Coordinates of C-alpha atoms and ligand atoms in Angstrom, one line a residue:
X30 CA -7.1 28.5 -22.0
X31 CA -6.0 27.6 -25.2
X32 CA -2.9 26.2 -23.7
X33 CA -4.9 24.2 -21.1
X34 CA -6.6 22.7 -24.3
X35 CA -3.3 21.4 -25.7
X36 CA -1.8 20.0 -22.7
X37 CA -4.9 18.2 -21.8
X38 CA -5.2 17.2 -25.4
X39 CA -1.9 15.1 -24.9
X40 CA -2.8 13.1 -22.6
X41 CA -5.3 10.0 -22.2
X42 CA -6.8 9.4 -19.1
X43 CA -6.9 5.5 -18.1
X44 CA -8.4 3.6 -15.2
X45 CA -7.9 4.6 -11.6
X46 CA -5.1 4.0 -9.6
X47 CA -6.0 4.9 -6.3
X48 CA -7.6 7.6 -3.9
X49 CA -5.6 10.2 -1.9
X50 CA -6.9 12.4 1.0
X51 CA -7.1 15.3 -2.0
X52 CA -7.1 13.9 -5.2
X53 CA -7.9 10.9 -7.4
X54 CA -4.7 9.2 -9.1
X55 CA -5.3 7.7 -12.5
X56 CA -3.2 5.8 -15.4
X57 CA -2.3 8.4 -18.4
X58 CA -0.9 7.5 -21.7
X59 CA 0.9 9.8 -23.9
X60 CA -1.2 10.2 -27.1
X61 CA 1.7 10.5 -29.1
X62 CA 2.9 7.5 -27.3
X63 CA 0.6 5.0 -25.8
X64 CA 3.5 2.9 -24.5
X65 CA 4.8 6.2 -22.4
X66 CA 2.6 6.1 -19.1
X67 CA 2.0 8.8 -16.5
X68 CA 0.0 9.6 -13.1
X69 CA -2.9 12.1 -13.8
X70 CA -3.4 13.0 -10.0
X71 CA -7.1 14.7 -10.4
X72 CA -7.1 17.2 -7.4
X73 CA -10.7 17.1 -5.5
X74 CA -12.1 20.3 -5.9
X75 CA -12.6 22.0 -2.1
X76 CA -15.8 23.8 -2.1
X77 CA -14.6 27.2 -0.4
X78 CA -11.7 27.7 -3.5
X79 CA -14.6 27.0 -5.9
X80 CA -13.9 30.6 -7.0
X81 CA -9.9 29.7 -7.9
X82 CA -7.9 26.3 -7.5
X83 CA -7.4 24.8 -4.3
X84 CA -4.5 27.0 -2.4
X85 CA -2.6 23.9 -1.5
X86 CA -2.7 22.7 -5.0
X87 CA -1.2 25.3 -6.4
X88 CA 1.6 25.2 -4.0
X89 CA 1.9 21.9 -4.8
X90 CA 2.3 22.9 -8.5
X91 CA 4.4 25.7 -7.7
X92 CA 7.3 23.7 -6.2
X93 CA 6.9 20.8 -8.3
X94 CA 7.9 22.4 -11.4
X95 CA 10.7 24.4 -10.1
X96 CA 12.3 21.2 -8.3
X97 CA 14.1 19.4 -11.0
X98 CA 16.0 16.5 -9.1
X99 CA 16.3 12.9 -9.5
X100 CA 14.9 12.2 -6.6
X101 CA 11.8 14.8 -6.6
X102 CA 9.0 13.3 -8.5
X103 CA 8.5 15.3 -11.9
X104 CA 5.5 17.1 -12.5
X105 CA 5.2 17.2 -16.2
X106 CA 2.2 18.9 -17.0
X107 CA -0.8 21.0 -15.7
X108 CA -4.1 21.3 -16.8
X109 CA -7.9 22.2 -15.8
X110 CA -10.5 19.6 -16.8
X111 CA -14.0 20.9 -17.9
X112 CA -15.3 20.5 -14.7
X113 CA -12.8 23.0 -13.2
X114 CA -10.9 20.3 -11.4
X115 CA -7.0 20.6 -11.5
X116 CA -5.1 17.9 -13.1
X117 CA -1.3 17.2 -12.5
X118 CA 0.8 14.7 -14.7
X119 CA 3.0 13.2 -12.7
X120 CA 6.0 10.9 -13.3
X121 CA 4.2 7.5 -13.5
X122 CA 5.4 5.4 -10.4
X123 CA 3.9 1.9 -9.9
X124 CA 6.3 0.0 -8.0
X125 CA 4.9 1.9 -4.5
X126 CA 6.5 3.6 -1.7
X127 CA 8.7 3.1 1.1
X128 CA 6.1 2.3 3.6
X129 CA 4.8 -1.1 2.0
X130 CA 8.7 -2.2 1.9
X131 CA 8.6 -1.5 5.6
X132 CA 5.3 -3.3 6.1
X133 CA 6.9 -6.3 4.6
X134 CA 3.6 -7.1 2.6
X135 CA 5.2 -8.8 0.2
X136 CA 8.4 -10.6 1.7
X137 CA 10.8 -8.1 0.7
X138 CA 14.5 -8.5 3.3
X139 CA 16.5 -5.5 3.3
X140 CA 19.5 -4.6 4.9
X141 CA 22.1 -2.3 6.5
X142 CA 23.3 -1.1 3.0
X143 CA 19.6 -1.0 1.7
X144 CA 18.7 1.9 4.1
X145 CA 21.8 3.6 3.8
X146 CA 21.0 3.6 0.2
X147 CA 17.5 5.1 0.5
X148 CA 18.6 7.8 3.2
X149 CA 20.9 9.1 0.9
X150 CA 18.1 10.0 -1.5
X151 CA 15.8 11.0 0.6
X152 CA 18.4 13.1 2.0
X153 CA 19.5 14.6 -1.3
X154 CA 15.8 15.4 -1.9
X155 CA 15.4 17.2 1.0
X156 CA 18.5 19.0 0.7
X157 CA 17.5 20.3 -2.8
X158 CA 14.2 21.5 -1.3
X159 CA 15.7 23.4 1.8
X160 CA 18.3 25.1 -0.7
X161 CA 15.7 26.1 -3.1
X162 CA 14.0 27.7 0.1
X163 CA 11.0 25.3 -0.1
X164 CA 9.9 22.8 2.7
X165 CA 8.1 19.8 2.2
X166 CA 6.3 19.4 5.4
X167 CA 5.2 15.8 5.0
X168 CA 7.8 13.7 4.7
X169 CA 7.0 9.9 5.6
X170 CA 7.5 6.3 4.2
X171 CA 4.1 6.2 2.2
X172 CA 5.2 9.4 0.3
X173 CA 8.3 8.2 -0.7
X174 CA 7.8 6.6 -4.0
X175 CA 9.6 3.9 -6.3
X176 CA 11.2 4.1 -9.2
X177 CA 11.0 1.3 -12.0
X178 CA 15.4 1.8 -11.5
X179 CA 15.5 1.8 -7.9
X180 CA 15.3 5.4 -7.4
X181 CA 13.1 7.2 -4.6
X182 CA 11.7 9.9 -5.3
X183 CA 9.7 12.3 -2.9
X184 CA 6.5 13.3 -3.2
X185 CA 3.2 14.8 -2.5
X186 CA 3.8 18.3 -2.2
X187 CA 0.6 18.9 -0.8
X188 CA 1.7 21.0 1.9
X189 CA 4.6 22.5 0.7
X190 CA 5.6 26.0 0.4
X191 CA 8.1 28.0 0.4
X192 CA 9.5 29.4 3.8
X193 CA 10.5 32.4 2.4
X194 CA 7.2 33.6 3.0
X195 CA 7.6 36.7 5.8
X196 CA 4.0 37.6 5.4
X197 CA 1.7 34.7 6.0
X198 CA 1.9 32.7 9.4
X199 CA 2.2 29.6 9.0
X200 CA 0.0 27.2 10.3
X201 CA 1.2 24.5 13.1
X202 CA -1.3 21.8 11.9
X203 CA 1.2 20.2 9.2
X204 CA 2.7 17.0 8.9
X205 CA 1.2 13.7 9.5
X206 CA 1.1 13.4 13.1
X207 CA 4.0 10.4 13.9
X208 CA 6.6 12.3 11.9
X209 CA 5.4 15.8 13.2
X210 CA 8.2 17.7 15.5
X211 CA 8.1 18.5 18.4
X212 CA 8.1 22.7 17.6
X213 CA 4.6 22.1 15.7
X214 CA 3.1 20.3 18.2
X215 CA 3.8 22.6 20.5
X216 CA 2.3 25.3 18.3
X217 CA 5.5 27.1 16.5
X218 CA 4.0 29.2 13.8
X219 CA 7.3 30.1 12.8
X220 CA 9.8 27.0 11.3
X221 CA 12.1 26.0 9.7
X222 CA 13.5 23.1 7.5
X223 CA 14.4 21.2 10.7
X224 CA 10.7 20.3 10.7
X225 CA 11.7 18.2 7.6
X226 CA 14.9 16.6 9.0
X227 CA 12.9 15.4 12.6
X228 CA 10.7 13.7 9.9
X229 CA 13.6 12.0 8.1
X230 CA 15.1 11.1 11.1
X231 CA 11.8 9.4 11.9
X232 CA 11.9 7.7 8.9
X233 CA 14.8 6.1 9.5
X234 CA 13.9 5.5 12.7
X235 CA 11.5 3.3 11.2
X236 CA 13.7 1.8 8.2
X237 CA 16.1 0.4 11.4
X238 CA 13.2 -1.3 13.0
X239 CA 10.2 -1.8 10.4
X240 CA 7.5 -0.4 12.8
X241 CA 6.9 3.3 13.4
X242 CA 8.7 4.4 16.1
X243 CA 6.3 7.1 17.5
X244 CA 3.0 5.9 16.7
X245 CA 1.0 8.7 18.9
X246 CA -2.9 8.0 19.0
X247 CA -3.3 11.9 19.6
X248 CA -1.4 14.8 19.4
X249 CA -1.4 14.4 23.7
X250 CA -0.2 10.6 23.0
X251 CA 2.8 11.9 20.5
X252 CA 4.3 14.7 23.1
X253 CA 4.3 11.8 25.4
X254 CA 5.8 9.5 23.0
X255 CA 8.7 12.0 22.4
X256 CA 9.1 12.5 26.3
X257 CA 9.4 9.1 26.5
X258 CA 11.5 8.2 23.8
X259 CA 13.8 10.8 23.2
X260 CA 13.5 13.4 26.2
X261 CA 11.2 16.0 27.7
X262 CA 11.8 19.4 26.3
X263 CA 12.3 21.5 29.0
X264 CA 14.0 25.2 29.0
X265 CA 17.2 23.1 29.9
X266 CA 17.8 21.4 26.6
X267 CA 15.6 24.1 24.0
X268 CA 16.0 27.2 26.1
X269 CA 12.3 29.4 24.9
X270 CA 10.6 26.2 24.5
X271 CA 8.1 27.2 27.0
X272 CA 7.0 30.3 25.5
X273 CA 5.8 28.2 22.5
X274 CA 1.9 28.7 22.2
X275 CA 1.0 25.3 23.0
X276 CA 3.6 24.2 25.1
X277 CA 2.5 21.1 27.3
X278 CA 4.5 18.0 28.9
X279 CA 3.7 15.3 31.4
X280 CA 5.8 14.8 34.7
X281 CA 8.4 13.8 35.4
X282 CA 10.6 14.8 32.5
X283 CA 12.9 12.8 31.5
X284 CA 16.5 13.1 30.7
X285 CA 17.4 13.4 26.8
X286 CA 18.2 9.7 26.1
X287 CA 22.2 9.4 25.5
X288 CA 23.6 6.9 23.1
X289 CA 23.4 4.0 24.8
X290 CA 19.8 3.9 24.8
X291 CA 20.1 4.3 20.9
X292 CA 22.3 2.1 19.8
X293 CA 20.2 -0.6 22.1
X294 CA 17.1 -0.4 19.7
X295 CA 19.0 1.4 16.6
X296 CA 22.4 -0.4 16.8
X297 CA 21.6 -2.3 13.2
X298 CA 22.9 1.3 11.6
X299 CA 26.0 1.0 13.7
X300 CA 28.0 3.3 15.3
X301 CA 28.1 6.4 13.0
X302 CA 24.5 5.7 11.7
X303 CA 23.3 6.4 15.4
X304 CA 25.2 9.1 15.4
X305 CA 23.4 10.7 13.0
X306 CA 19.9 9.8 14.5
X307 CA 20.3 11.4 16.9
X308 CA 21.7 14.3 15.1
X309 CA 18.3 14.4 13.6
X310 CA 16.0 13.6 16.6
X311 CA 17.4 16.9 18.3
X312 CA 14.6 18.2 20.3
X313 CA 15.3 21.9 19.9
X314 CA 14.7 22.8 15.8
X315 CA 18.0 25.5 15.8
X316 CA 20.6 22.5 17.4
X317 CA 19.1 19.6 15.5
X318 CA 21.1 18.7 12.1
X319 CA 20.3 20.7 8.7
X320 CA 20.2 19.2 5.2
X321 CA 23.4 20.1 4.0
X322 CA 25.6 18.7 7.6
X323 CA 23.5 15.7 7.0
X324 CA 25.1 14.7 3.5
X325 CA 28.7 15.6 5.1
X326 CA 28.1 13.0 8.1
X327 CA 30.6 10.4 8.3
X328 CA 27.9 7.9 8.0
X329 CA 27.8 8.0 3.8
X330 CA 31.4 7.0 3.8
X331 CA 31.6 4.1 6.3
X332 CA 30.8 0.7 6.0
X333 CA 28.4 -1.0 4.6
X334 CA 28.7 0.8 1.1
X335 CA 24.9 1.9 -0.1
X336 CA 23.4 -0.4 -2.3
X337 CA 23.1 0.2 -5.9
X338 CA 19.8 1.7 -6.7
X339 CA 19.2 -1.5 -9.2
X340 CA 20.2 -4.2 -7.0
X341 CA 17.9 -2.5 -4.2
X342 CA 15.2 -4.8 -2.4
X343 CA 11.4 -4.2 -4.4
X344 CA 8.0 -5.8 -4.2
X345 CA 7.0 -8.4 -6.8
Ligands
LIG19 P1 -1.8 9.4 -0.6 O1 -0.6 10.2 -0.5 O2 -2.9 9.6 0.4 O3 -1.5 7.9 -0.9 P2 -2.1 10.2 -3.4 O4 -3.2 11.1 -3.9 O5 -0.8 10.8 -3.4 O6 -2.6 9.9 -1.9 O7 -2.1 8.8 -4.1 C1 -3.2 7.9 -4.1 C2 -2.7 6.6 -4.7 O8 -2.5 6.7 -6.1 C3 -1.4 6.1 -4.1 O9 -1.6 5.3 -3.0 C4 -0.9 5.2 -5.3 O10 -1.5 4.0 -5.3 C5 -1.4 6.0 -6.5 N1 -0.4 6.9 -7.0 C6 -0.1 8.2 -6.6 N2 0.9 8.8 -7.3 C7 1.3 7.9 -8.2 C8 2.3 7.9 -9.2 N3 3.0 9.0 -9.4 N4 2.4 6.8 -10.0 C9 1.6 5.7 -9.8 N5 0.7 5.6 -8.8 C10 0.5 6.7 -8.0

C-alpha cells in the first residue's frame, strides 16, 4: 500500500489520449521531470474481478515487466488509483502504430526495405516472448507501436500469458479475428507460439499489399477466407485436424496454394521474402515456422538491406 502511494505519487496524470476496448490511455509527466512523458493506461475495472484486479490485467503486468527488449514496450510502473482501478505506466509512444502507416492516412510511401525493417522487429519481439515462454496472442498492425527513433515496439499484452501453464485450458476465443489461426478457430484449447507467427505472417501479408489480407466478417467468413486463400485444412495437409472441437470447412477444398499463387499478389517481397510467407501461413501449427527459424531465414540477409530505424517512413 505504502508503495502503491509512492509510485502513484511520481506520476502526474495529464489529458486523455485515447480509449481502448479495456482501458483509458492518458498523458503522464514525471514529477521529478515534467519534460519526461509517459502513457498511464487506466485499466476499466470489470465488475465480476471487483473483488481483485482484472485477471487479464495482471497478466498483462506480469509479462510486461519481465520482458525487457527493445522492441517490447516498457512497463515502468504499477499502481492502484483510489477508486481500485489499476494503472500501468507505459513507455509514452505518440507517433502511432503500424496500422495507420498501412492505412496511408497521412501520405506516408514505404518500401521493400521499409517492411523488411519492421519484420525484423516484430520478429525479434516475438522471438523474445516465445523464449521467455510467454505468448502474446494478439499480434496485429494497430498494436504495433512507434517509437520517437523508429523503433517498433509490441504491445498490449492484454491477452497474454504464459504457455507454460499445464493446468488451466486455454480458451480458443483469442486473437482479433483477421490474424486469428486457423487451430483457434477451429477450437484448439491447446497452442502454441505458432498462433503468434500465423499472426505475423498476416501482418506482413498486409505490410506487402496495404489492405488486410483476410478480412473475415465472421468467424464462418474467416475459415472460408483461409480455404480460399491459402488452402482447406483437411487430414491431408494437418493430419488430426478433424478431431479439433470445432472443426468445420466448406466444399470443395482446395489445394494448399503453391508459390506461384504467392509471389502473384506477394511478389514485392521477392523471391526469399515469399518464401518465408509461406513459411508462416503454414496451415498445420507443428509444420508452420517458429520464432527462432524465422530470424535464421535467408530473407534478413538478401537484398534490399532493412532500412535504418531513423530513416524509416513516419506520419507527420
Ligand atoms: P487499443 O489497443 O484498442 O487501441 P489501447 O488501450 O491500447 O487500446 O490504447 C488506446 C489509445 O491510447 C491508442 O489508440 C493510442 O492512441 C493511445 N495509446 C495507447 N498506448 C499508448 C502509448 N504507450 N503511448 C501513447 N499513446 C498510447
Amino acid at each position: 500500500e505504502q508503495l502503491n502511494m509512492e509510485e502513484k505519487a511520481k506520476y502526474i496524470k495529464g489529458k486523455k489520449l485515447g480509449e481502448g476496448t479495456y482501458a483509458n490511455v492518458y498523458l503522464g509527466t514525471l514529477r521529478s521531470d515534467p519534460t519526461h512523458f509517459v502513457a498511464i493506461k487506466k485499466i476499466k475495472i470489470q465488475a465480476e474481478y471487483t473483488e481483485g484486479l482484472a485477471p487479464d490485467a495482471v497478466r498483462e503486468l506480469k509479462h510486461l515487466q519481465e520482458l525487457s527488449h527493445p522492441n517490447i514496450i516498457t512497463l515502468h510502473s504499477v499502481f492502484s488509483s483510489r477508486d481500485q482501478n489499476l494503472n500501468l505506466v507505459l513507455e509514452f509512444l505518440p507517433l502511432g502504430d503500424l496500422e495507420m502507416l498501412i492505412k496511408d492516412v497521412e501520405g506516408v510511401r514505404y518500401g521493400a526495405a521499409d517492411i523488411k525493417a519492421w519484420m525484423g522487429m516484430l520478429s525479434r519481439a516475438v522471438w523474445f516472448c516465445h523464449a521467455n515462454a510467454v505468448l502474446h496472442r494478439d499480434i496485429k498492425p494497430n498494436n504495433l507501436l512507434i517509437a520517437a527513433d523508429g523503433m517498433v515496439k509490441l504491445a498490449d499484452f492484454g491477452l497474454a500469458r504464459a504457455f507454460a501453464d499445464p493446468y488451466k485450458q486455454m480458451t480458443s476465443n483469442v486473437i482479433t479475428r483477421w490474424y486469428r489461426p486457423p487451430e483457434l478457430l477451429f477450437g484448439a484449447r491447446h497452442y502454441s507460439g505458432a498462433v503468434d507467427i500465423w499472426a505475423v505472417g498476416l501482418v506482413f501479408a498486409e505490410l506487402l499489399i496495404r489492405t488486410p489480407y483476410l478480412a473475415g466478417d465472421t468467424e464462418v467468413h474467416q475459415i472460408s477466407l483461409i480455404c480460399q486463400a491459402i488452402g482447406t485444412p483437411t487430414e491431408e495437409v494437418w493430419p488430426g485436424v478433424s478431431k479439433l472441437p470445432e472443426y468445420t470447412v466448406p466444399e470443395p477444398h482446395n489445394p494448399v496454394r503453391g508459390r506461384e499463387t504467392y509471389l502473384g499478389t506477394f511478389g514485392t517481397a521477392g523471391y526469399e521474402g515469399v518464401d518465408l510467407l509461406m513459411a508462416m501461413l503454414v496451415l498445420d501449427p507443428r509444420a508452420r515456422i517458429t520464432a527462432q527459424a524465422v530470424l535464421e531465414h535467408p530473407w534478413w540477409s538478401c537484398e534490399p538491406r532493412p532500412t535504418r530505424k531513423e530513416d524509416l517512413p513516419r506520419k507527420g
